[in-house]
PDB file of C-alpha atoms in Angstrom:
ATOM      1  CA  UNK A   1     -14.338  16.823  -6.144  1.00  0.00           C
ATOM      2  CA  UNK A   2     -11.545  19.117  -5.709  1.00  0.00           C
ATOM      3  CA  UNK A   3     -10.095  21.133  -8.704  1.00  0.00           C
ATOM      4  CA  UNK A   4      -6.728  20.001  -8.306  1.00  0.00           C
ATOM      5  CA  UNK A   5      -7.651  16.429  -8.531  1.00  0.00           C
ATOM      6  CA  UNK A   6      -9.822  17.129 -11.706  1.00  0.00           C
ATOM      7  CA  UNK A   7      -6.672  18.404 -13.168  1.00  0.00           C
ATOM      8  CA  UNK A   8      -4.351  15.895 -11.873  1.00  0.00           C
ATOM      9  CA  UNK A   9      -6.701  13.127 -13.831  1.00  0.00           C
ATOM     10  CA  UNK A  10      -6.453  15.223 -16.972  1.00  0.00           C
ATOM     11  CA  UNK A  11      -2.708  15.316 -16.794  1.00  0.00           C
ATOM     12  CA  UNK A  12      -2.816  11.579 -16.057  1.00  0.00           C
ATOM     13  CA  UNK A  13      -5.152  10.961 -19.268  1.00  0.00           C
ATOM     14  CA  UNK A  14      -3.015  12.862 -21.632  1.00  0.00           C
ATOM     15  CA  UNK A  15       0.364  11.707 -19.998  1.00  0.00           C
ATOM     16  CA  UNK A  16      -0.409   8.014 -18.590  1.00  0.00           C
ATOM     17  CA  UNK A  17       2.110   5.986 -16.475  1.00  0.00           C
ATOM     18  CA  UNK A  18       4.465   4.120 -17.937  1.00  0.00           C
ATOM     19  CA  UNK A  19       3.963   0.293 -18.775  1.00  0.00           C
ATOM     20  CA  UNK A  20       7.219  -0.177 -15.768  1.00  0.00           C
ATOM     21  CA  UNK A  21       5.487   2.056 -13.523  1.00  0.00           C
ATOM     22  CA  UNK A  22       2.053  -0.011 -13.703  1.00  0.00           C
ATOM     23  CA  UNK A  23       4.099  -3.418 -13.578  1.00  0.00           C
ATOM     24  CA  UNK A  24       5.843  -2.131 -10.348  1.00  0.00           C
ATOM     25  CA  UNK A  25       2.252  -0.766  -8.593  1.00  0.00           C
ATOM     26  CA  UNK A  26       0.711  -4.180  -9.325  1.00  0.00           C
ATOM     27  CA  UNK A  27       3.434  -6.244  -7.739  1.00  0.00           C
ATOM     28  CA  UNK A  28       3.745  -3.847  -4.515  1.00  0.00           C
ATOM     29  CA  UNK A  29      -0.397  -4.642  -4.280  1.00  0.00           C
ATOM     30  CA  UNK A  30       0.542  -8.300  -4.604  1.00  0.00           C
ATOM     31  CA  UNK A  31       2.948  -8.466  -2.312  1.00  0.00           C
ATOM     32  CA  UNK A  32       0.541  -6.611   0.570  1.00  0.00           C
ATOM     33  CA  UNK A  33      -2.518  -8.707  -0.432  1.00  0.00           C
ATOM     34  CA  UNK A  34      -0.087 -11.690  -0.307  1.00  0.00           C
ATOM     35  CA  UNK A  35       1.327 -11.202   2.945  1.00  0.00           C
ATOM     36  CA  UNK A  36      -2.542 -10.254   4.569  1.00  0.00           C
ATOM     37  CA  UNK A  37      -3.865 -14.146   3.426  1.00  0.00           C
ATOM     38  CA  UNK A  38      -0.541 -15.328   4.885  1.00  0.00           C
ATOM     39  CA  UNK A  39      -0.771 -13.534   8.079  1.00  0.00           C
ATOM     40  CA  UNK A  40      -4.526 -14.290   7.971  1.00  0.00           C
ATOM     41  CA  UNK A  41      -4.014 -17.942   7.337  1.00  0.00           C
ATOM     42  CA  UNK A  42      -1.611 -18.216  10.219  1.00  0.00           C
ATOM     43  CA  UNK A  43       1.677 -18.914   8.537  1.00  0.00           C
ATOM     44  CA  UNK A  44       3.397 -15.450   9.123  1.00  0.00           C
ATOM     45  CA  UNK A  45       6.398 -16.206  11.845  1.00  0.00           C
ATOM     46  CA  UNK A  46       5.654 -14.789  15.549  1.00  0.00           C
ATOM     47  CA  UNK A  47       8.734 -12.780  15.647  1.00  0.00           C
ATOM     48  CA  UNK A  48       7.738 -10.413  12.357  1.00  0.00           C
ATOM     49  CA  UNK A  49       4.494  -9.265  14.031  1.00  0.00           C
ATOM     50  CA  UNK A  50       3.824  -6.192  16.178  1.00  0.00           C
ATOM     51  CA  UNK A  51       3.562  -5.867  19.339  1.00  0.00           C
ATOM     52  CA  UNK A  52       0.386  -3.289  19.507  1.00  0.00           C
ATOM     53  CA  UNK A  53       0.777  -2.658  23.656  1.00  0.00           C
ATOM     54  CA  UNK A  54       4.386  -1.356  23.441  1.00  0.00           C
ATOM     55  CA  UNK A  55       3.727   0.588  20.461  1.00  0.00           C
ATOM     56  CA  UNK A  56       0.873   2.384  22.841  1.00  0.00           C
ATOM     57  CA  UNK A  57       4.024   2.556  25.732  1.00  0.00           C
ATOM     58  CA  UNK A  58       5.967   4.435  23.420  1.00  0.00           C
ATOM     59  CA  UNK A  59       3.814   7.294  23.587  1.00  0.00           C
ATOM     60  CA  UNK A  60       4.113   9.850  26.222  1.00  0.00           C
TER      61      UNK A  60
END
């Protein structure tokens, strides 16, 4: 482990996140895990996905 995480844990223990800050973190991870099971399942919409061979055209 590198020294400047050890220290930024020790900051992090004697200064913790805010209550707001934890509450906003857990609903971004929501939101991702939520949209995954919905892509997953099949109900994300066509037009919102990727298209993975132009992103590769892009490229020179």
């Amino acid at each position: 482990m590198n020294m400047t995480w050890l220290m930024r844990m020790a900051r992090w223990v004697r200064h913790p996140p805010s209550m707001l800050q934890v509450k906003i973190v857990a609903a971004v991870i929501f939101a991702v895990i939520a949209i995954v099971v919905i892509d997953k399942l099949g109900y994300w919409p066509e037009w919102a996905r990727l298209n993975p061979k132009a992103m590769r055209a892009i490229r020179p």
